mmCIF file of C-alpha atoms and ligand atoms in Angstrom:
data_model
loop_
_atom_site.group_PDB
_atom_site.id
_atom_site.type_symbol
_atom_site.label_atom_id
_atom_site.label_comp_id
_atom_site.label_asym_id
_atom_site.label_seq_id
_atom_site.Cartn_x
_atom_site.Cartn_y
_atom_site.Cartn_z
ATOM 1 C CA UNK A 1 -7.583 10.656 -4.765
ATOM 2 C CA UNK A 2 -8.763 14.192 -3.197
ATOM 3 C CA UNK A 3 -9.837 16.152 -6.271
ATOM 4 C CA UNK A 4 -11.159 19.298 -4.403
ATOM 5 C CA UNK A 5 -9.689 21.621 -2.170
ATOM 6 C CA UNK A 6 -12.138 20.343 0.230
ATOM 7 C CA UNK A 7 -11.335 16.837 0.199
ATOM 8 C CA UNK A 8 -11.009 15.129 3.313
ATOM 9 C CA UNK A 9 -8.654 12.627 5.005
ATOM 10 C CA UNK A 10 -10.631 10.802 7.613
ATOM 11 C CA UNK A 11 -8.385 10.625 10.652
ATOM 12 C CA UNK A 12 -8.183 7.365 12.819
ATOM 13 C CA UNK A 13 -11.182 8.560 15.072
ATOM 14 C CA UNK A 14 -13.213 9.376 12.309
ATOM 15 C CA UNK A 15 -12.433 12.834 12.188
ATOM 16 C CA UNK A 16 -12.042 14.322 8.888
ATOM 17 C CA UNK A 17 -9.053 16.714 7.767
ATOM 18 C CA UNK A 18 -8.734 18.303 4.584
ATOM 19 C CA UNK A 19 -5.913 17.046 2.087
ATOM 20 C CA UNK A 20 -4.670 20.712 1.660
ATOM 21 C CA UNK A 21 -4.384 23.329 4.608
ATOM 22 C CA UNK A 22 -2.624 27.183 4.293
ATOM 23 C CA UNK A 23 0.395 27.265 6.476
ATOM 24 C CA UNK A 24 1.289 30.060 8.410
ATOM 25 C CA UNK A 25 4.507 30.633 9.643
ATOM 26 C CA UNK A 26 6.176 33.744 9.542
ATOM 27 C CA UNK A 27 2.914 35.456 8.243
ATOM 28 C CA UNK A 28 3.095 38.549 10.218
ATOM 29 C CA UNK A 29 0.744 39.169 13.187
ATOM 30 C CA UNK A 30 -2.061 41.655 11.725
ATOM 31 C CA UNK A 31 -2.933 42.679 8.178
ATOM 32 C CA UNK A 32 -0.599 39.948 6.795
ATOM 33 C CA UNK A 33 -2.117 36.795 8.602
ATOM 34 C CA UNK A 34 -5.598 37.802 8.595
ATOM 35 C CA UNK A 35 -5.552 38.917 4.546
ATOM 36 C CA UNK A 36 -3.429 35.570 4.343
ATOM 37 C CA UNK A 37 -5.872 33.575 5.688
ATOM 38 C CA UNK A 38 -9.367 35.932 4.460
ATOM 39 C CA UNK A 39 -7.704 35.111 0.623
ATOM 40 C CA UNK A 40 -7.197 31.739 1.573
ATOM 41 C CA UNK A 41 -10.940 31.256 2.881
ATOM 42 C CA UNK A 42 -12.205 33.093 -0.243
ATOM 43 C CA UNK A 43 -10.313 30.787 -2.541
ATOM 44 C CA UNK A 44 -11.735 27.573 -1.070
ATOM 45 C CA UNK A 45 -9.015 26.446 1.141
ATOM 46 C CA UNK A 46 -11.157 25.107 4.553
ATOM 47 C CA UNK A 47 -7.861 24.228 6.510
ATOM 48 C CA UNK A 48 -5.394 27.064 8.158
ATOM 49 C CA UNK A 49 -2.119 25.522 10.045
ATOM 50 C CA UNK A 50 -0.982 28.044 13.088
ATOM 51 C CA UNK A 51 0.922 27.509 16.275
ATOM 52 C CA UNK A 52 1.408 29.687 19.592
ATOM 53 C CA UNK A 53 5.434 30.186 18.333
ATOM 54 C CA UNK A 54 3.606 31.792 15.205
ATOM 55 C CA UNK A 55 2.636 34.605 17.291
ATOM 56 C CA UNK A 56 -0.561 34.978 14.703
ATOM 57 C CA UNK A 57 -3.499 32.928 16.409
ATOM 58 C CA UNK A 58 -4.820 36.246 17.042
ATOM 59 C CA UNK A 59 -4.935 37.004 13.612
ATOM 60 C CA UNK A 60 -5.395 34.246 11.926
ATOM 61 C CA UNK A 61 -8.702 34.087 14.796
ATOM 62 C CA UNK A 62 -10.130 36.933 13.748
ATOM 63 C CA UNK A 63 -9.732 36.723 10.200
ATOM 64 C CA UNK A 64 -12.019 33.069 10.604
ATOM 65 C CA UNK A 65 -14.758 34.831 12.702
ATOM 66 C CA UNK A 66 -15.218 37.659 9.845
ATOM 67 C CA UNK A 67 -15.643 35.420 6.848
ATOM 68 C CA UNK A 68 -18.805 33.808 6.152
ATOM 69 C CA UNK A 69 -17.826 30.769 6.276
ATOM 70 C CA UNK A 70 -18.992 29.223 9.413
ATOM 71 C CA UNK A 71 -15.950 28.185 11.866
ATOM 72 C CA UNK A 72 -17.398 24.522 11.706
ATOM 73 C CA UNK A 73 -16.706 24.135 7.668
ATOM 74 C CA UNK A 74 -12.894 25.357 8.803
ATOM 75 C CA UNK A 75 -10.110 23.218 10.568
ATOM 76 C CA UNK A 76 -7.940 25.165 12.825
ATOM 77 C CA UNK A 77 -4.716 23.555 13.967
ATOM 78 C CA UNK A 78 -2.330 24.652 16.542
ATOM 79 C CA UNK A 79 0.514 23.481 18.500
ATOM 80 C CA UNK A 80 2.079 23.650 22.010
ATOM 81 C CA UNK A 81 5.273 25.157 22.222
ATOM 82 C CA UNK A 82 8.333 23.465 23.953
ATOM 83 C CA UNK A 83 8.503 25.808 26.879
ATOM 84 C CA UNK A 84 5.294 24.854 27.614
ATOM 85 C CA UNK A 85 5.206 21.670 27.496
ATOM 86 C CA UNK A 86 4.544 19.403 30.584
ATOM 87 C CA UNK A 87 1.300 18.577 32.227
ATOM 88 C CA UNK A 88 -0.280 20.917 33.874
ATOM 89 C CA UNK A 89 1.488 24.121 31.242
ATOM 90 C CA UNK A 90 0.211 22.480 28.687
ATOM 91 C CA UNK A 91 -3.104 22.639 29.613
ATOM 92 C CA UNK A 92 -2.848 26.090 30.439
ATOM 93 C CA UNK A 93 -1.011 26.482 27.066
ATOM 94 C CA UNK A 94 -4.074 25.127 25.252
ATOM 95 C CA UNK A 95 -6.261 27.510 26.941
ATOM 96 C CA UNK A 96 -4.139 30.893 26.082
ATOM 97 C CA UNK A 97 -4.210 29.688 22.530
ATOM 98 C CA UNK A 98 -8.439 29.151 22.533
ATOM 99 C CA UNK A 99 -8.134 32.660 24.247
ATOM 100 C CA UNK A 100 -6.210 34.379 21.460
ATOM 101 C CA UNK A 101 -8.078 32.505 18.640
ATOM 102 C CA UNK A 102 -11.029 33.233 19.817
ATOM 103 C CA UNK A 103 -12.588 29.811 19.542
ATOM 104 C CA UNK A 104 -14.272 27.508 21.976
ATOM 105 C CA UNK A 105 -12.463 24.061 20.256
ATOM 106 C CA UNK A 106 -9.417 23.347 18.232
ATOM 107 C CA UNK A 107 -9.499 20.926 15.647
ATOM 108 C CA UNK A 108 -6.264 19.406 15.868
ATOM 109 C CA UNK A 109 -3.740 20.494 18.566
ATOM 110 C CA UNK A 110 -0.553 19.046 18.263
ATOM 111 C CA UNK A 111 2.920 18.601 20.519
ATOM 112 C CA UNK A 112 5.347 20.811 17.716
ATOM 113 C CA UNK A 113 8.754 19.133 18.906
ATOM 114 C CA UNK A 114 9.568 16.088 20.514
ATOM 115 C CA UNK A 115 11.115 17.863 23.909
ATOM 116 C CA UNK A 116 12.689 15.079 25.483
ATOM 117 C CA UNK A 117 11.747 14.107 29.132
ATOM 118 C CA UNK A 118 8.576 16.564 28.300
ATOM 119 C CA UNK A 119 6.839 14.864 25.922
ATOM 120 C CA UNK A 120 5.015 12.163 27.543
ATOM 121 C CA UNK A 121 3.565 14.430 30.058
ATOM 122 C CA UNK A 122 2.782 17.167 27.341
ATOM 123 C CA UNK A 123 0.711 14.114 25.502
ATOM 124 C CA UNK A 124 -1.073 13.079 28.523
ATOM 125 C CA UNK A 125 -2.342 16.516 29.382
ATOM 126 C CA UNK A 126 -3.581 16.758 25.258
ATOM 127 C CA UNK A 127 -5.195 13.212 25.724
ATOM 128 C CA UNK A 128 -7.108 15.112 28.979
ATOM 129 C CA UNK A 129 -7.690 18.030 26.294
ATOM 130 C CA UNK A 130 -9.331 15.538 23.633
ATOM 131 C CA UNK A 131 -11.161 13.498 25.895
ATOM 132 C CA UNK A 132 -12.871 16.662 27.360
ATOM 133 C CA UNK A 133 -14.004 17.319 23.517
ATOM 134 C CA UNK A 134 -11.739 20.449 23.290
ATOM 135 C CA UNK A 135 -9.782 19.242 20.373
ATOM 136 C CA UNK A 136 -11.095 16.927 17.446
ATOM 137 C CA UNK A 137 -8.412 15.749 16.935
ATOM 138 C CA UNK A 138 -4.787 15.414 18.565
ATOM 139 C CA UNK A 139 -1.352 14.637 17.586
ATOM 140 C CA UNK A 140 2.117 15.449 17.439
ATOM 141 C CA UNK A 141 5.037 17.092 14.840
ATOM 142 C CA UNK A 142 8.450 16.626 13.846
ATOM 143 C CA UNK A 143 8.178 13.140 15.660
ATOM 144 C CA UNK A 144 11.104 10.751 14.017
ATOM 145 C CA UNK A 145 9.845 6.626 14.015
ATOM 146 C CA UNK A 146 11.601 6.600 17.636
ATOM 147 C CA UNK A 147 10.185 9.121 19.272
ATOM 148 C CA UNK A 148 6.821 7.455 18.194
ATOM 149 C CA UNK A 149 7.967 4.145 19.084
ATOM 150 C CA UNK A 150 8.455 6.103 22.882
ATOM 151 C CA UNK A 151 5.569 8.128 22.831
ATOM 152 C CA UNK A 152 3.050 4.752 22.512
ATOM 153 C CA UNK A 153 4.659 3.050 25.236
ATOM 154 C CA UNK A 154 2.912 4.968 27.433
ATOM 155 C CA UNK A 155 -0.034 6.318 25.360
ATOM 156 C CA UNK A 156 -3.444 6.047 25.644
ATOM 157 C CA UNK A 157 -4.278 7.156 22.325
ATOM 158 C CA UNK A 158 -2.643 6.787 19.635
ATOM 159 C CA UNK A 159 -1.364 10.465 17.902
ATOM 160 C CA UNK A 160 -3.510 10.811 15.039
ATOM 161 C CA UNK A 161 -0.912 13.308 13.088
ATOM 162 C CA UNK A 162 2.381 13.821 12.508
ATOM 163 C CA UNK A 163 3.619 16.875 10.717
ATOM 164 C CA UNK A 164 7.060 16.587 9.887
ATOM 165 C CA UNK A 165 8.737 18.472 6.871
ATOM 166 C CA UNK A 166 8.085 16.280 4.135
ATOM 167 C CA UNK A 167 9.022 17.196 0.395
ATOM 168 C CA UNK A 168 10.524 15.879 -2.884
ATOM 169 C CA UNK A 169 14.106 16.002 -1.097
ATOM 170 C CA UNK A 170 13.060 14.745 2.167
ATOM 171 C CA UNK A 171 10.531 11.603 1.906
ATOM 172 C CA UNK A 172 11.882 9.168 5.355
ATOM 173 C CA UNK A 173 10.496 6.183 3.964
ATOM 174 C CA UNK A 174 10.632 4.322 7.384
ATOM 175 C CA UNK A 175 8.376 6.904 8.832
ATOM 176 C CA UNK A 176 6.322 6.614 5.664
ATOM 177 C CA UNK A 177 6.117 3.124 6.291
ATOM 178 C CA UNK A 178 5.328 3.303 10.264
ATOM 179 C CA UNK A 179 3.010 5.779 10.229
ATOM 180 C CA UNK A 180 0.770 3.837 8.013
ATOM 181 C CA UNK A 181 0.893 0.748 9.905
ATOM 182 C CA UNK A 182 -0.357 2.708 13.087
ATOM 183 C CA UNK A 183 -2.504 4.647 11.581
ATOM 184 C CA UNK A 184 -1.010 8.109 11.944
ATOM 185 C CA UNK A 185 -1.710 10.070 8.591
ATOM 186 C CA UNK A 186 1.461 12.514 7.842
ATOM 187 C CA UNK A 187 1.025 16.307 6.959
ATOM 188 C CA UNK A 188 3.936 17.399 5.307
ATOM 189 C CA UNK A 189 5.367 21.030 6.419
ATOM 190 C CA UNK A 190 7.653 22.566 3.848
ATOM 191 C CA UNK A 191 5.695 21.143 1.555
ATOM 192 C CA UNK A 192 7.311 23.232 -1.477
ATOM 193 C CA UNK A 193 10.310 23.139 -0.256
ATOM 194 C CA UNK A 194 10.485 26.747 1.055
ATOM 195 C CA UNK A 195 9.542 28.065 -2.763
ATOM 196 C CA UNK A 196 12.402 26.152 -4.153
ATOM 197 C CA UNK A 197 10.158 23.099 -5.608
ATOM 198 C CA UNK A 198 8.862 26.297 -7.541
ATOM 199 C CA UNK A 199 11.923 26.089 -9.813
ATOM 200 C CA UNK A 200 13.066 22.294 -9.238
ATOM 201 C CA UNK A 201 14.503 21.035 -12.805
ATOM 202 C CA UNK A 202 12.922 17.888 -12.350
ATOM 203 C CA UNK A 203 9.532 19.171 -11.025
ATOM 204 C CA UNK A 204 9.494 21.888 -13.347
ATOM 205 C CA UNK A 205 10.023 19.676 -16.396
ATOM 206 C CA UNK A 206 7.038 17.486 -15.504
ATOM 207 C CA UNK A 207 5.367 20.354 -14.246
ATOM 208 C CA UNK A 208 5.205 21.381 -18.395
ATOM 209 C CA UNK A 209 3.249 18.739 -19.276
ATOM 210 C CA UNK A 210 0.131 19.730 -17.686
ATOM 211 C CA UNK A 211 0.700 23.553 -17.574
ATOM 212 C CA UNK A 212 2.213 23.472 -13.900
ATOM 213 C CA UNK A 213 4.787 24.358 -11.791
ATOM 214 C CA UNK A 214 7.320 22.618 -9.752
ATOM 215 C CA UNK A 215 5.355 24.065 -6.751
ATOM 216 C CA UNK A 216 1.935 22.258 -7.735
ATOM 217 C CA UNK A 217 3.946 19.375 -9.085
ATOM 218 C CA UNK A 218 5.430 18.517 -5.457
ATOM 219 C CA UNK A 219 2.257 19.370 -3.654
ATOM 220 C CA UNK A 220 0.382 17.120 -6.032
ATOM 221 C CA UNK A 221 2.978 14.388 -5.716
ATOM 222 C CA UNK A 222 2.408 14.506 -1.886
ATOM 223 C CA UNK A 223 -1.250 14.020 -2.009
ATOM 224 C CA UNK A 224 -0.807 11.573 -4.067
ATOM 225 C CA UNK A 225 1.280 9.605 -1.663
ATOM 226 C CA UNK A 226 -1.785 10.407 0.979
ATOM 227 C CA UNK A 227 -0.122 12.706 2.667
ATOM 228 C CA UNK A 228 -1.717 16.365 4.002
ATOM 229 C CA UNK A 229 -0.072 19.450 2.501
ATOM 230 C CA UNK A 230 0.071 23.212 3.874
ATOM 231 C CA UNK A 231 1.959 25.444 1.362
ATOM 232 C CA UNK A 232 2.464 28.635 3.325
ATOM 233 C CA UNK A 233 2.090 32.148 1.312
ATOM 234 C CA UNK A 234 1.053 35.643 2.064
ATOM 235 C CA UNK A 235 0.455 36.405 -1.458
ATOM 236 C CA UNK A 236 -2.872 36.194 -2.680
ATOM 237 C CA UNK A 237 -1.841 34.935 -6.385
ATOM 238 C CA UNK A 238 0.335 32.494 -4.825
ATOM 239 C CA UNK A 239 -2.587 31.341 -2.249
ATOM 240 C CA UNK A 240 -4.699 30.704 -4.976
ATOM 241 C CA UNK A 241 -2.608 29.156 -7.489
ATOM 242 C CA UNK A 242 -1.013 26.951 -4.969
ATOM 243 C CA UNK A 243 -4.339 25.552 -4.846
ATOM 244 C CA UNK A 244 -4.612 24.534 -8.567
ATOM 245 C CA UNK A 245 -3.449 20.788 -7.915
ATOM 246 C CA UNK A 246 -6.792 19.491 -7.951
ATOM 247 C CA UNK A 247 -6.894 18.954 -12.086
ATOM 248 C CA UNK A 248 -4.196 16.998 -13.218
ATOM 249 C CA UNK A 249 -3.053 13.736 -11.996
ATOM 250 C CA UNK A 250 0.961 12.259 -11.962
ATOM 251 C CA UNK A 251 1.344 9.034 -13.846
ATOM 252 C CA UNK A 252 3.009 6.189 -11.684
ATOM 253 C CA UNK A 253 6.381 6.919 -13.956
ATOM 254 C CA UNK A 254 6.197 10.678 -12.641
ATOM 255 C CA UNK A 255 5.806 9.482 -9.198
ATOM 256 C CA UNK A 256 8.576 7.259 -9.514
ATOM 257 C CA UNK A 257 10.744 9.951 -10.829
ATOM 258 C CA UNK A 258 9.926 11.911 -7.736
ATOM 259 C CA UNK A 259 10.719 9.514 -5.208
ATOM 260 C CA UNK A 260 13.838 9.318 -6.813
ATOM 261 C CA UNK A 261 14.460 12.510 -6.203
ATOM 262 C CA UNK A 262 14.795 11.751 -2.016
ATOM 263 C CA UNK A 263 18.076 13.183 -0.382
ATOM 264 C CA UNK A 264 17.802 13.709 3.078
ATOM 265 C CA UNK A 265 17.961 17.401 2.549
ATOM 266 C CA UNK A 266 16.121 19.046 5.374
ATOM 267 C CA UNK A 267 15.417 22.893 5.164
ATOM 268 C CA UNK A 268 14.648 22.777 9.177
ATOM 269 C CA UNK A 269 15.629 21.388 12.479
ATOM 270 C CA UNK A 270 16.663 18.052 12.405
ATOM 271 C CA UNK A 271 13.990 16.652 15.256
ATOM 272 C CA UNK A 272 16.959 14.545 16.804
ATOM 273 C CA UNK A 273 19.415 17.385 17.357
ATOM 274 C CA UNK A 274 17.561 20.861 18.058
ATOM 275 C CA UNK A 275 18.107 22.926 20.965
ATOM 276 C CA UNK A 276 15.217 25.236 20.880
HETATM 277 P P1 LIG B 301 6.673 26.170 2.246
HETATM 278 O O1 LIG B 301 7.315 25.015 1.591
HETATM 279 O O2 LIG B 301 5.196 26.212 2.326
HETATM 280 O O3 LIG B 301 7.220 27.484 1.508
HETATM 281 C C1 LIG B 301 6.823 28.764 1.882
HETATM 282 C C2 LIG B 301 7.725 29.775 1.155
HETATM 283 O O4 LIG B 301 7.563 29.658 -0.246
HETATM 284 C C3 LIG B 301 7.407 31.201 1.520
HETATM 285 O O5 LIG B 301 8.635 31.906 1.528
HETATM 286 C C4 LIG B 301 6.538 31.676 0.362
HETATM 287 O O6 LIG B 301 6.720 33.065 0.185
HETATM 288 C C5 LIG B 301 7.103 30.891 -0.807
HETATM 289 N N1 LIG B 301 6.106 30.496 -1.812
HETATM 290 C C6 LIG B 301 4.804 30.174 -1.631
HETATM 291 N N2 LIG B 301 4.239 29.811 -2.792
HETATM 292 C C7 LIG B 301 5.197 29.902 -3.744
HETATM 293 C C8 LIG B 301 5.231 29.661 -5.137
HETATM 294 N N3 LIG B 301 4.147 29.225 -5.771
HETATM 295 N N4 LIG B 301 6.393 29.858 -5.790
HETATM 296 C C9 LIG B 301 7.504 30.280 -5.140
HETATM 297 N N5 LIG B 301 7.551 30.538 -3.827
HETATM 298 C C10 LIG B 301 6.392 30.337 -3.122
HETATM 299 O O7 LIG B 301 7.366 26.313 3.697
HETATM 300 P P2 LIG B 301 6.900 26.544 5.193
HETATM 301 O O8 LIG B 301 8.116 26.260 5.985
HETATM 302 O O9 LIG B 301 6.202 27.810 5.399
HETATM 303 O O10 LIG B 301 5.888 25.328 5.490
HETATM 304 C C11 LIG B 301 4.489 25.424 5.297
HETATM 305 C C12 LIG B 301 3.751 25.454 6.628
HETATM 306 O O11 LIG B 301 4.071 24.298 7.402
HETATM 307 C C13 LIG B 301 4.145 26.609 7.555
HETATM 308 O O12 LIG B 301 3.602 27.844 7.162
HETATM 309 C C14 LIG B 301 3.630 26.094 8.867
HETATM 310 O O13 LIG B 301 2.220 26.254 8.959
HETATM 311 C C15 LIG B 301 4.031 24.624 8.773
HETATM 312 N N6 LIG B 301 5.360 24.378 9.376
HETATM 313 C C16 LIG B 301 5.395 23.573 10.486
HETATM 314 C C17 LIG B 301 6.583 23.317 11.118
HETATM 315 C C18 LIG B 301 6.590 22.461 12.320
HETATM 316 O O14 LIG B 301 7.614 22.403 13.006
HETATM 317 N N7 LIG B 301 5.520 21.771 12.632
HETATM 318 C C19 LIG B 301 7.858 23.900 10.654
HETATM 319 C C20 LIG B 301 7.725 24.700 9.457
HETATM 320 C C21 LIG B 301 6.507 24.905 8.862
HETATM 321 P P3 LIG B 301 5.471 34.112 0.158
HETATM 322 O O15 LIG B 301 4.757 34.000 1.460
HETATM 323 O O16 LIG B 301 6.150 35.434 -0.031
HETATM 324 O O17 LIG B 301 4.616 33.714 -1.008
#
């Protein structure tokens, strides 16, 4: 069970990944991302979740290179956009983003959307990336149990991530399930639910018990389940106390009540039906 902010999942190659990451979409470009991140850094967080649709790597780049803490202690993800994907824009893709981060790897670089008749090419051209040691780790987002099911027909490597938006009202047990058996860990995006998990009747009611919130409730329930979690916040209060998951620990009845909680309710895209 992690019980530090520092904890690590240990990906299928060996890699490890902390449990809990600071998300940052829509954090502006400038003061917001970098102070984002710099409060992040300073509260122990060793994670930070960007993308090139972000439009922060910059930032979020330089706000890594002026902390003490030595890029090696932090893992950077970032993601190929869908009008990039393909073979040979994908590599060049990968590059731009390295450029505007500022960094000579990437920990984890993953496809965002499943762009169909793109994404096989898109994956080979990240297996190139990974074998030439310029990502740690690879894998892909907002892949549904099919789109996996395509992706490995023709794979080399198996995706070692999938980030999908995961939360008390949206918990795809079959995906649960596959991902296991293959040995793809899940992060879970919209991890509190936009802010709503904040205020969830259920979550907030065993949330009391320990002196919590619904926020740290759901994020604690989804490390519990082994999943990776990257709240997203600009706020520094928020930042840090979004982080205080680490000292309490749900009961099996808790988690059961949680899970029960599962509606299908998605806050974003649905991955089979998006035209962006
Ligand atoms: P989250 O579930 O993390 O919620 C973020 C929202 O909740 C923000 O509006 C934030 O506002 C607010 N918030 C943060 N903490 C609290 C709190 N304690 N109480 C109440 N409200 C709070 O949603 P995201 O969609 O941002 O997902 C997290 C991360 O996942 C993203 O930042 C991104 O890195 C990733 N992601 C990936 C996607 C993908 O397609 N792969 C899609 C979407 C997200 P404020 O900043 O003002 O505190």
């Amino acid at each position: 069970m992690p019980d530090t902010l520092t904890a690590a999942a240990t990906l299928a190659n060996d890699v490890t990944m902390p449990w809990f990451g600071l998300g940052v979409f829509r954090s502006q470009e400038g003061d917001e991302v970098e102070n984002a991140v710099r409060w992040a850094l300073d509260a122990g967080y060793r994670s930070i979740d960007t993308a090139k649709v972000y439009a922060n790597e910059t930032g979020v780049g330089r706000a890594i290179a002026e902390s003490d803490v030595p890029r090696e202690s932090i893992f950077v993800t970032t993601k190929v956009w869908n009008s990039d994907q393909g073979y040979d824009t994908t590599l060049r893709a990968f590059d731009a983003s390295l450029e505007r981060l500022g960094m000579s790897y990437i920990d984890l670089y993953l496809i965002h959307w499943p762009v169909k008749g793109k994404y096989k090419d898109t994956w080979r051209a990240i297996e190139r990336i990974y074998k030439d040691g310029r990502a740690r780790a690879i894998g892909v987002s907002n892949f549904l149990v099919h789109q996996l099911e395509d992706l490995l027909d023709s794979a080399e490597i198996v995706p070692m991530v999938d980030q999908v938006e995961f939360h008390p009202y949206l918990q795809q047990p079959p995906l649960q399930q596959f991902a296991r058996e293959h040995g793809i860990l899940l992060e879970a995006w919209s991890p509190i639910m936009k802010g709503e998990a904040a205020t969830e009747p259920v979550l907030t009611s065993i949330g009391r018990r320990y002196g919590k919130n619904g926020a740290h409730v759901a994020l604690r329930w989804i490390l519990q389940k082994g999943i990776v979690a990257i709240p997203k916040s600009v706020r520094q209060e928020r930042i840090v106390a979004n982080a205080q998951v680490f000292d309490f620990e749900l009961t099996p009845e808790e988690m059961a009540r949680i899970d029960s909680l599962d509606r299908h309710h998605r806050y974003g895209p649905d991955p089979d039906n998006f035209n962006f």
